[in-house]
Amino acid sequence: MGNFIILPDATLFLLNGGGMGTLVTATNRVFTLSGLADSTSNRLYRSSALLLADGAVFGAGSNPHVDYAPDATYPTEYRTEMFYPWYYFERRPEPAGLLSVLSYGGSYFKVTLLNHNMNGDPATYAPRTKPVLIRTGYSMQGLQMGQRYLELNSTYTINLDGIVTLHVSQLPPNANLLTPGPTMIHIVVAGVPSVDKIIMAGSGMIETQTLNTVTPLPPSGVEQNTTSNNNGTGNGGGGGTGNPPSAATLTTNVRAGGFW
């Protein structure tokens, strides 16, 4: 038995079980054991796993018996484990401007990423940035129930000062994709997630939700300082006035979100 956890970088992390049987070979192109330490406990029926706010994964439980059985081959298990994915010790994004409540459809909002928090060139990491929502659901009996992963549509602007502004759409205008209630939001940059913020999807109540028209996102691009100096001439020479600086945005692409 194993638990699949959807990580913020969209990786599926499989943990727990008892080392019996075969799920898939480690040479499969989409499955790898690279970088993973061995679990210290057999976790069978009534085990659980959960994604935490900082992106670590918590594993606990196991009791494939009618009652408490400390001396069985697979005993009642009270030890817990923590798993730290590859991104855990990387420098984390520190987004500003995240909302506390997201609507179904409606106007997009802006999130800023300061360049000094990113350790890199904005032109490199901005196109690899995405806002994702994760609902961990609940975990019991070796199963994850109600788990969701939703990437919001977004575009970006790289500003003259190096700050990256993300333009982020609200939830899709369909409450069936992510039902109302608490959820975690991460800003993921080149696979490295920010520590999550708990937000509310819709009204948070089991009721008919207001569905709003989606406001189109601006195109992605780089802010350019285009200054024009037109020096005039007059009788006896004399200077004239130049046009004030103006900013233009170069169009690139729009990131489309996804749903798991």
PDB file of C-alpha atoms in Angstrom:
ATOM      1  CA  MET A   1       0.000   0.000   0.000  1.00  0.00           C
ATOM      2  CA  GLY A   2       1.307   3.435  -0.821  1.00  0.00           C
ATOM      3  CA  ASN A   3       0.234   7.066  -0.672  1.00  0.00           C
ATOM      4  CA  PHE A   4       0.652   9.397  -3.631  1.00  0.00           C
ATOM      5  CA  ILE A   5       1.281  13.011  -2.613  1.00  0.00           C
ATOM      6  CA  ILE A   6       1.148  15.786  -5.227  1.00  0.00           C
ATOM      7  CA  LEU A   7       4.086  18.097  -4.553  1.00  0.00           C
ATOM      8  CA  PRO A   8       4.017  21.821  -5.450  1.00  0.00           C
ATOM      9  CA  ASP A   9       6.356  21.194  -8.411  1.00  0.00           C
ATOM     10  CA  ALA A  10       3.720  18.768  -9.815  1.00  0.00           C
ATOM     11  CA  THR A  11       5.804  15.699  -8.954  1.00  0.00           C
ATOM     12  CA  LEU A  12       3.900  12.686  -7.656  1.00  0.00           C
ATOM     13  CA  PHE A  13       5.668  11.402  -4.536  1.00  0.00           C
ATOM     14  CA  LEU A  14       4.901   7.806  -3.543  1.00  0.00           C
ATOM     15  CA  LEU A  15       5.613   6.788   0.037  1.00  0.00           C
ATOM     16  CA  ASN A  16       4.531   4.222   2.644  1.00  0.00           C
ATOM     17  CA  GLY A  17       3.981   0.520   2.075  1.00  0.00           C
ATOM     18  CA  GLY A  18       5.649  -2.632   3.348  1.00  0.00           C
ATOM     19  CA  GLY A  19       8.261  -3.534   0.754  1.00  0.00           C
ATOM     20  CA  MET A  20       6.176  -6.343  -0.727  1.00  0.00           C
ATOM     21  CA  GLY A  21       4.952  -6.756  -4.295  1.00  0.00           C
ATOM     22  CA  THR A  22       5.888  -4.750  -7.369  1.00  0.00           C
ATOM     23  CA  LEU A  23       4.290  -1.501  -8.460  1.00  0.00           C
ATOM     24  CA  VAL A  24       6.626  -0.402 -11.245  1.00  0.00           C
ATOM     25  CA  THR A  25      10.284  -0.864 -12.122  1.00  0.00           C
ATOM     26  CA  ALA A  26      12.740   1.807 -11.069  1.00  0.00           C
ATOM     27  CA  THR A  27      14.000   2.050 -14.658  1.00  0.00           C
ATOM     28  CA  ASN A  28      10.677   3.400 -15.885  1.00  0.00           C
ATOM     29  CA  ARG A  29      11.246   6.849 -17.389  1.00  0.00           C
ATOM     30  CA  VAL A  30       8.629   8.471 -15.154  1.00  0.00           C
ATOM     31  CA  PHE A  31       9.571   6.673 -11.947  1.00  0.00           C
ATOM     32  CA  THR A  32      12.816   7.080 -10.027  1.00  0.00           C
ATOM     33  CA  LEU A  33      14.264   6.262  -6.612  1.00  0.00           C
ATOM     34  CA  SER A  34      17.105   8.732  -7.108  1.00  0.00           C
ATOM     35  CA  GLY A  35      17.758  10.905  -4.072  1.00  0.00           C
ATOM     36  CA  LEU A  36      15.288   9.049  -1.847  1.00  0.00           C
ATOM     37  CA  ALA A  37      16.254   7.574   1.520  1.00  0.00           C
ATOM     38  CA  ASP A  38      14.675   4.371   2.771  1.00  0.00           C
ATOM     39  CA  SER A  39      11.653   4.590   5.009  1.00  0.00           C
ATOM     40  CA  THR A  40      12.272   3.368   8.558  1.00  0.00           C
ATOM     41  CA  SER A  41       8.799   1.912   9.076  1.00  0.00           C
ATOM     42  CA  ASN A  42       6.433  -0.461   7.321  1.00  0.00           C
ATOM     43  CA  ARG A  43       3.221   1.437   6.707  1.00  0.00           C
ATOM     44  CA  LEU A  44       0.225  -0.633   5.693  1.00  0.00           C
ATOM     45  CA  TYR A  45      -3.498  -0.327   6.350  1.00  0.00           C
ATOM     46  CA  ARG A  46      -4.474   2.750   8.373  1.00  0.00           C
ATOM     47  CA  SER A  47      -1.314   4.609   7.416  1.00  0.00           C
ATOM     48  CA  SER A  48      -1.391   8.213   6.252  1.00  0.00           C
ATOM     49  CA  ALA A  49       0.698  10.927   4.604  1.00  0.00           C
ATOM     50  CA  LEU A  50       0.295  14.675   4.249  1.00  0.00           C
ATOM     51  CA  LEU A  51       1.949  17.582   2.444  1.00  0.00           C
ATOM     52  CA  LEU A  52       2.953  20.301   4.920  1.00  0.00           C
ATOM     53  CA  ALA A  53       3.023  24.065   4.444  1.00  0.00           C
ATOM     54  CA  ASP A  54       6.776  24.178   3.825  1.00  0.00           C
ATOM     55  CA  GLY A  55       6.630  21.470   1.157  1.00  0.00           C
ATOM     56  CA  ALA A  56       7.866  18.600   3.340  1.00  0.00           C
ATOM     57  CA  VAL A  57       5.845  15.372   3.549  1.00  0.00           C
ATOM     58  CA  PHE A  58       4.720  13.798   6.832  1.00  0.00           C
ATOM     59  CA  GLY A  59       4.171  10.037   7.074  1.00  0.00           C
ATOM     60  CA  ALA A  60       2.524   8.251   9.990  1.00  0.00           C
ATOM     61  CA  GLY A  61       0.482   5.296  11.171  1.00  0.00           C
ATOM     62  CA  SER A  62      -0.083   1.635  10.252  1.00  0.00           C
ATOM     63  CA  ASN A  63      -2.197  -0.969  11.992  1.00  0.00           C
ATOM     64  CA  PRO A  64      -3.400  -3.859   9.785  1.00  0.00           C
ATOM     65  CA  HIS A  65      -4.985  -5.560  12.806  1.00  0.00           C
ATOM     66  CA  VAL A  66      -8.282  -5.626  14.637  1.00  0.00           C
ATOM     67  CA  ASP A  67      -6.682  -4.176  17.754  1.00  0.00           C
ATOM     68  CA  TYR A  68      -3.369  -2.962  19.127  1.00  0.00           C
ATOM     69  CA  ALA A  69      -0.649  -5.451  18.097  1.00  0.00           C
ATOM     70  CA  PRO A  70       2.854  -4.329  19.124  1.00  0.00           C
ATOM     71  CA  ASP A  71       4.513  -7.725  18.556  1.00  0.00           C
ATOM     72  CA  ALA A  72       3.057  -8.670  15.165  1.00  0.00           C
ATOM     73  CA  THR A  73       5.149  -9.013  12.000  1.00  0.00           C
ATOM     74  CA  TYR A  74       3.708  -5.677  10.908  1.00  0.00           C
ATOM     75  CA  PRO A  75       3.060  -4.076  14.296  1.00  0.00           C
ATOM     76  CA  THR A  76       0.893  -1.155  15.256  1.00  0.00           C
ATOM     77  CA  GLU A  77       3.078   1.804  14.335  1.00  0.00           C
ATOM     78  CA  TYR A  78       3.403   5.017  16.328  1.00  0.00           C
ATOM     79  CA  ARG A  79       6.615   6.345  14.817  1.00  0.00           C
ATOM     80  CA  THR A  80       6.377   9.176  12.324  1.00  0.00           C
ATOM     81  CA  GLU A  81       8.637  10.256   9.478  1.00  0.00           C
ATOM     82  CA  MET A  82       9.415  13.416   7.565  1.00  0.00           C
ATOM     83  CA  PHE A  83      10.529  13.491   3.939  1.00  0.00           C
ATOM     84  CA  TYR A  84      12.245  16.533   2.469  1.00  0.00           C
ATOM     85  CA  PRO A  85      11.945  16.860  -1.333  1.00  0.00           C
ATOM     86  CA  TRP A  86      14.831  18.148  -3.438  1.00  0.00           C
ATOM     87  CA  TYR A  87      13.605  21.757  -3.295  1.00  0.00           C
ATOM     88  CA  TYR A  88      13.335  21.884   0.494  1.00  0.00           C
ATOM     89  CA  PHE A  89      16.727  23.479   1.205  1.00  0.00           C
ATOM     90  CA  GLU A  90      16.737  25.753  -1.839  1.00  0.00           C
ATOM     91  CA  ARG A  91      16.155  29.463  -1.455  1.00  0.00           C
ATOM     92  CA  ARG A  92      12.404  29.980  -1.481  1.00  0.00           C
ATOM     93  CA  PRO A  93      10.418  32.604  -3.377  1.00  0.00           C
ATOM     94  CA  GLU A  94       8.843  35.261  -1.147  1.00  0.00           C
ATOM     95  CA  PRO A  95       5.805  36.481  -3.088  1.00  0.00           C
ATOM     96  CA  ALA A  96       3.913  39.602  -2.070  1.00  0.00           C
ATOM     97  CA  GLY A  97       0.308  40.364  -2.930  1.00  0.00           C
ATOM     98  CA  LEU A  98      -1.322  36.949  -2.527  1.00  0.00           C
ATOM     99  CA  LEU A  99      -5.040  37.212  -1.877  1.00  0.00           C
ATOM    100  CA  SER A 100      -6.835  35.626   1.064  1.00  0.00           C
ATOM    101  CA  VAL A 101      -9.946  34.724  -0.950  1.00  0.00           C
ATOM    102  CA  LEU A 102     -10.200  33.666  -4.590  1.00  0.00           C
ATOM    103  CA  SER A 103     -13.392  33.998  -6.604  1.00  0.00           C
ATOM    104  CA  TYR A 104     -14.653  31.797  -9.427  1.00  0.00           C
ATOM    105  CA  GLY A 105     -13.739  33.970 -12.385  1.00  0.00           C
ATOM    106  CA  GLY A 106     -13.340  37.724 -12.100  1.00  0.00           C
ATOM    107  CA  SER A 107     -10.446  40.179 -12.261  1.00  0.00           C
ATOM    108  CA  TYR A 108      -6.876  38.969 -12.131  1.00  0.00           C
ATOM    109  CA  PHE A 109      -4.575  40.051  -9.309  1.00  0.00           C
ATOM    110  CA  LYS A 110      -0.885  40.920  -9.132  1.00  0.00           C
ATOM    111  CA  VAL A 111       1.864  39.144  -7.218  1.00  0.00           C
ATOM    112  CA  THR A 112       5.397  40.544  -7.015  1.00  0.00           C
ATOM    113  CA  LEU A 113       8.713  38.700  -6.731  1.00  0.00           C
ATOM    114  CA  LEU A 114      11.777  40.683  -5.686  1.00  0.00           C
ATOM    115  CA  ASN A 115      14.899  39.881  -7.661  1.00  0.00           C
ATOM    116  CA  HIS A 116      17.172  39.715  -4.594  1.00  0.00           C
ATOM    117  CA  ASN A 117      15.060  36.824  -3.283  1.00  0.00           C
ATOM    118  CA  MET A 118      15.505  34.772  -6.423  1.00  0.00           C
ATOM    119  CA  ASN A 119      19.276  34.423  -6.934  1.00  0.00           C
ATOM    120  CA  GLY A 120      18.995  34.609 -10.686  1.00  0.00           C
ATOM    121  CA  ASP A 121      18.183  36.500 -13.846  1.00  0.00           C
ATOM    122  CA  PRO A 122      14.488  37.497 -14.015  1.00  0.00           C
ATOM    123  CA  ALA A 123      14.491  36.724 -17.741  1.00  0.00           C
ATOM    124  CA  THR A 124      15.365  33.139 -16.830  1.00  0.00           C
ATOM    125  CA  TYR A 125      13.062  32.462 -13.894  1.00  0.00           C
ATOM    126  CA  ALA A 126      10.002  34.565 -14.795  1.00  0.00           C
ATOM    127  CA  PRO A 127       8.885  32.237 -17.642  1.00  0.00           C
ATOM    128  CA  ARG A 128       9.320  29.290 -15.249  1.00  0.00           C
ATOM    129  CA  THR A 129       7.076  30.726 -12.548  1.00  0.00           C
ATOM    130  CA  LYS A 130       3.582  29.435 -11.851  1.00  0.00           C
ATOM    131  CA  PRO A 131       0.939  29.869  -9.136  1.00  0.00           C
ATOM    132  CA  VAL A 132      -0.482  26.565  -7.920  1.00  0.00           C
ATOM    133  CA  LEU A 133      -3.249  25.612  -5.535  1.00  0.00           C
ATOM    134  CA  ILE A 134      -3.047  22.391  -3.551  1.00  0.00           C
ATOM    135  CA  ARG A 135      -5.740  20.887  -1.403  1.00  0.00           C
ATOM    136  CA  THR A 136      -4.311  18.066   0.649  1.00  0.00           C
ATOM    137  CA  GLY A 137      -7.703  16.531   1.380  1.00  0.00           C
ATOM    138  CA  TYR A 138      -7.540  13.964   4.138  1.00  0.00           C
ATOM    139  CA  SER A 139      -5.495  10.823   4.519  1.00  0.00           C
ATOM    140  CA  MET A 140      -6.535   7.554   6.126  1.00  0.00           C
ATOM    141  CA  GLN A 141      -6.515   3.805   5.466  1.00  0.00           C
ATOM    142  CA  GLY A 142      -3.556   4.279   3.125  1.00  0.00           C
ATOM    143  CA  LEU A 143      -5.541   6.530   0.761  1.00  0.00           C
ATOM    144  CA  GLN A 144      -5.595  10.223  -0.088  1.00  0.00           C
ATOM    145  CA  MET A 145      -9.134  11.533  -0.476  1.00  0.00           C
ATOM    146  CA  GLY A 146     -10.101  14.905  -1.887  1.00  0.00           C
ATOM    147  CA  GLN A 147      -6.558  15.783  -2.986  1.00  0.00           C
ATOM    148  CA  ARG A 148      -6.394  18.469  -5.691  1.00  0.00           C
ATOM    149  CA  TYR A 149      -3.723  20.315  -7.681  1.00  0.00           C
ATOM    150  CA  LEU A 150      -4.729  23.328  -9.785  1.00  0.00           C
ATOM    151  CA  GLU A 151      -2.414  25.679 -11.663  1.00  0.00           C
ATOM    152  CA  LEU A 152      -3.862  29.143 -12.161  1.00  0.00           C
ATOM    153  CA  ASN A 153      -3.445  30.935 -15.486  1.00  0.00           C
ATOM    154  CA  SER A 154      -0.766  33.603 -15.289  1.00  0.00           C
ATOM    155  CA  THR A 155       1.457  35.966 -17.245  1.00  0.00           C
ATOM    156  CA  TYR A 156       4.367  38.115 -16.113  1.00  0.00           C
ATOM    157  CA  THR A 157       6.033  41.484 -16.556  1.00  0.00           C
ATOM    158  CA  ILE A 158       9.743  41.961 -15.863  1.00  0.00           C
ATOM    159  CA  ASN A 159       9.981  45.529 -14.601  1.00  0.00           C
ATOM    160  CA  LEU A 160      12.876  47.936 -15.142  1.00  0.00           C
ATOM    161  CA  ASP A 161      13.951  47.560 -11.502  1.00  0.00           C
ATOM    162  CA  GLY A 162      14.202  43.765 -11.828  1.00  0.00           C
ATOM    163  CA  ILE A 163      11.016  43.065  -9.909  1.00  0.00           C
ATOM    164  CA  VAL A 164       8.790  40.462 -11.554  1.00  0.00           C
ATOM    165  CA  THR A 165       5.059  41.104 -11.486  1.00  0.00           C
ATOM    166  CA  LEU A 166       2.840  38.077 -11.980  1.00  0.00           C
ATOM    167  CA  HIS A 167      -0.656  38.645 -13.332  1.00  0.00           C
ATOM    168  CA  VAL A 168      -2.690  35.781 -11.890  1.00  0.00           C
ATOM    169  CA  SER A 169      -6.205  34.727 -12.825  1.00  0.00           C
ATOM    170  CA  GLN A 170      -8.785  33.858 -10.225  1.00  0.00           C
ATOM    171  CA  LEU A 171     -10.190  30.335 -10.062  1.00  0.00           C
ATOM    172  CA  PRO A 172     -11.814  28.999 -13.233  1.00  0.00           C
ATOM    173  CA  PRO A 173     -15.561  29.826 -13.232  1.00  0.00           C
ATOM    174  CA  ASN A 174     -16.437  26.223 -12.430  1.00  0.00           C
ATOM    175  CA  ALA A 175     -16.717  25.268  -8.762  1.00  0.00           C
ATOM    176  CA  ASN A 176     -16.554  21.570  -9.651  1.00  0.00           C
ATOM    177  CA  LEU A 177     -12.835  21.847 -10.441  1.00  0.00           C
ATOM    178  CA  LEU A 178     -12.004  23.054  -6.945  1.00  0.00           C
ATOM    179  CA  THR A 179     -14.905  23.066  -4.533  1.00  0.00           C
ATOM    180  CA  PRO A 180     -15.316  25.917  -2.021  1.00  0.00           C
ATOM    181  CA  GLY A 181     -13.152  25.748   1.072  1.00  0.00           C
ATOM    182  CA  PRO A 182      -9.609  26.217   2.370  1.00  0.00           C
ATOM    183  CA  THR A 183      -6.697  25.507   0.056  1.00  0.00           C
ATOM    184  CA  MET A 184      -2.969  26.204  -0.097  1.00  0.00           C
ATOM    185  CA  ILE A 185      -1.377  28.518  -2.647  1.00  0.00           C
ATOM    186  CA  HIS A 186       2.292  28.298  -3.652  1.00  0.00           C
ATOM    187  CA  ILE A 187       4.270  30.389  -6.098  1.00  0.00           C
ATOM    188  CA  VAL A 188       6.614  27.910  -7.765  1.00  0.00           C
ATOM    189  CA  VAL A 189       9.751  29.268  -9.446  1.00  0.00           C
ATOM    190  CA  ALA A 190      11.786  26.792 -11.514  1.00  0.00           C
ATOM    191  CA  GLY A 191      10.318  23.995  -9.413  1.00  0.00           C
ATOM    192  CA  VAL A 192      11.008  25.631  -6.039  1.00  0.00           C
ATOM    193  CA  PRO A 193       7.811  26.531  -4.138  1.00  0.00           C
ATOM    194  CA  SER A 194       7.210  29.329  -1.700  1.00  0.00           C
ATOM    195  CA  VAL A 195       5.990  28.373   1.743  1.00  0.00           C
ATOM    196  CA  ASP A 196       2.252  28.117   1.326  1.00  0.00           C
ATOM    197  CA  LYS A 197      -0.443  30.569   2.301  1.00  0.00           C
ATOM    198  CA  ILE A 198      -3.828  29.189   3.344  1.00  0.00           C
ATOM    199  CA  ILE A 199      -6.577  30.902   1.362  1.00  0.00           C
ATOM    200  CA  MET A 200     -10.294  30.400   0.798  1.00  0.00           C
ATOM    201  CA  ALA A 201     -11.779  29.211  -2.478  1.00  0.00           C
ATOM    202  CA  GLY A 202     -15.125  30.871  -3.137  1.00  0.00           C
ATOM    203  CA  SER A 203     -17.424  31.430  -0.184  1.00  0.00           C
ATOM    204  CA  GLY A 204     -16.044  28.425   1.669  1.00  0.00           C
ATOM    205  CA  MET A 205     -19.583  27.116   2.052  1.00  0.00           C
ATOM    206  CA  ILE A 206     -21.389  24.218   0.412  1.00  0.00           C
ATOM    207  CA  GLU A 207     -23.736  26.391  -1.604  1.00  0.00           C
ATOM    208  CA  THR A 208     -24.209  27.780  -5.106  1.00  0.00           C
ATOM    209  CA  GLN A 209     -21.166  29.881  -5.971  1.00  0.00           C
ATOM    210  CA  THR A 210     -21.115  33.170  -7.863  1.00  0.00           C
ATOM    211  CA  LEU A 211     -19.482  32.629 -11.252  1.00  0.00           C
ATOM    212  CA  ASN A 212     -17.842  35.725 -12.731  1.00  0.00           C
ATOM    213  CA  THR A 213     -16.646  36.610 -16.209  1.00  0.00           C
ATOM    214  CA  VAL A 214     -12.915  35.989 -16.552  1.00  0.00           C
ATOM    215  CA  THR A 215     -10.859  39.134 -17.157  1.00  0.00           C
ATOM    216  CA  PRO A 216      -8.234  38.459 -19.865  1.00  0.00           C
ATOM    217  CA  LEU A 217      -4.618  38.535 -18.734  1.00  0.00           C
ATOM    218  CA  PRO A 218      -2.140  41.004 -20.244  1.00  0.00           C
ATOM    219  CA  PRO A 219       0.582  39.404 -22.368  1.00  0.00           C
ATOM    220  CA  SER A 220       3.890  38.470 -20.787  1.00  0.00           C
ATOM    221  CA  GLY A 221       6.800  40.738 -21.531  1.00  0.00           C
ATOM    222  CA  VAL A 222       9.705  42.901 -20.464  1.00  0.00           C
ATOM    223  CA  GLU A 223       9.239  46.547 -19.578  1.00  0.00           C
ATOM    224  CA  GLN A 224      11.364  48.752 -21.838  1.00  0.00           C
ATOM    225  CA  ASN A 225      12.409  52.325 -21.158  1.00  0.00           C
ATOM    226  CA  THR A 226      11.939  54.085 -24.506  1.00  0.00           C
ATOM    227  CA  THR A 227      13.115  57.689 -24.270  1.00  0.00           C
ATOM    228  CA  SER A 228      12.997  60.083 -27.201  1.00  0.00           C
ATOM    229  CA  ASN A 229      15.053  63.300 -27.243  1.00  0.00           C
ATOM    230  CA  ASN A 230      13.928  65.701 -29.970  1.00  0.00           C
ATOM    231  CA  ASN A 231      15.986  68.839 -29.652  1.00  0.00           C
ATOM    232  CA  GLY A 232      14.328  71.791 -31.317  1.00  0.00           C
ATOM    233  CA  THR A 233      16.087  74.770 -32.880  1.00  0.00           C
ATOM    234  CA  GLY A 234      15.026  78.363 -32.975  1.00  0.00           C
ATOM    235  CA  ASN A 235      16.325  81.858 -33.708  1.00  0.00           C
ATOM    236  CA  GLY A 236      19.737  82.144 -32.146  1.00  0.00           C
ATOM    237  CA  GLY A 237      19.887  78.395 -31.380  1.00  0.00           C
ATOM    238  CA  GLY A 238      18.560  77.360 -28.054  1.00  0.00           C
ATOM    239  CA  GLY A 239      17.575  74.037 -26.740  1.00  0.00           C
ATOM    240  CA  GLY A 240      13.975  72.834 -27.174  1.00  0.00           C
ATOM    241  CA  THR A 241      12.311  70.140 -25.075  1.00  0.00           C
ATOM    242  CA  GLY A 242      12.552  66.367 -25.220  1.00  0.00           C
ATOM    243  CA  ASN A 243       9.725  63.888 -24.894  1.00  0.00           C
ATOM    244  CA  PRO A 244       9.308  62.344 -21.413  1.00  0.00           C
ATOM    245  CA  PRO A 245      10.337  58.723 -20.898  1.00  0.00           C
ATOM    246  CA  SER A 246       7.687  56.140 -21.600  1.00  0.00           C
ATOM    247  CA  ALA A 247       7.446  52.416 -20.914  1.00  0.00           C
ATOM    248  CA  ALA A 248       6.472  49.716 -23.388  1.00  0.00           C
ATOM    249  CA  THR A 249       5.864  46.020 -22.852  1.00  0.00           C
ATOM    250  CA  LEU A 250       7.189  43.441 -25.296  1.00  0.00           C
ATOM    251  CA  THR A 251       4.692  40.668 -25.913  1.00  0.00           C
ATOM    252  CA  THR A 252       5.716  37.055 -25.422  1.00  0.00           C
ATOM    253  CA  ASN A 253       3.334  34.366 -24.264  1.00  0.00           C
ATOM    254  CA  VAL A 254       0.504  33.473 -21.909  1.00  0.00           C
ATOM    255  CA  ARG A 255       0.840  30.559 -19.482  1.00  0.00           C
ATOM    256  CA  ALA A 256      -2.163  28.270 -19.410  1.00  0.00           C
ATOM    257  CA  GLY A 257      -3.004  26.606 -16.140  1.00  0.00           C
ATOM    258  CA  GLY A 258      -3.734  22.970 -15.555  1.00  0.00           C
ATOM    259  CA  PHE A 259      -5.796  20.746 -13.297  1.00  0.00           C
ATOM    260  CA  TRP A 260      -5.089  17.464 -11.564  1.00  0.00           C
TER     261      TRP A 260
END
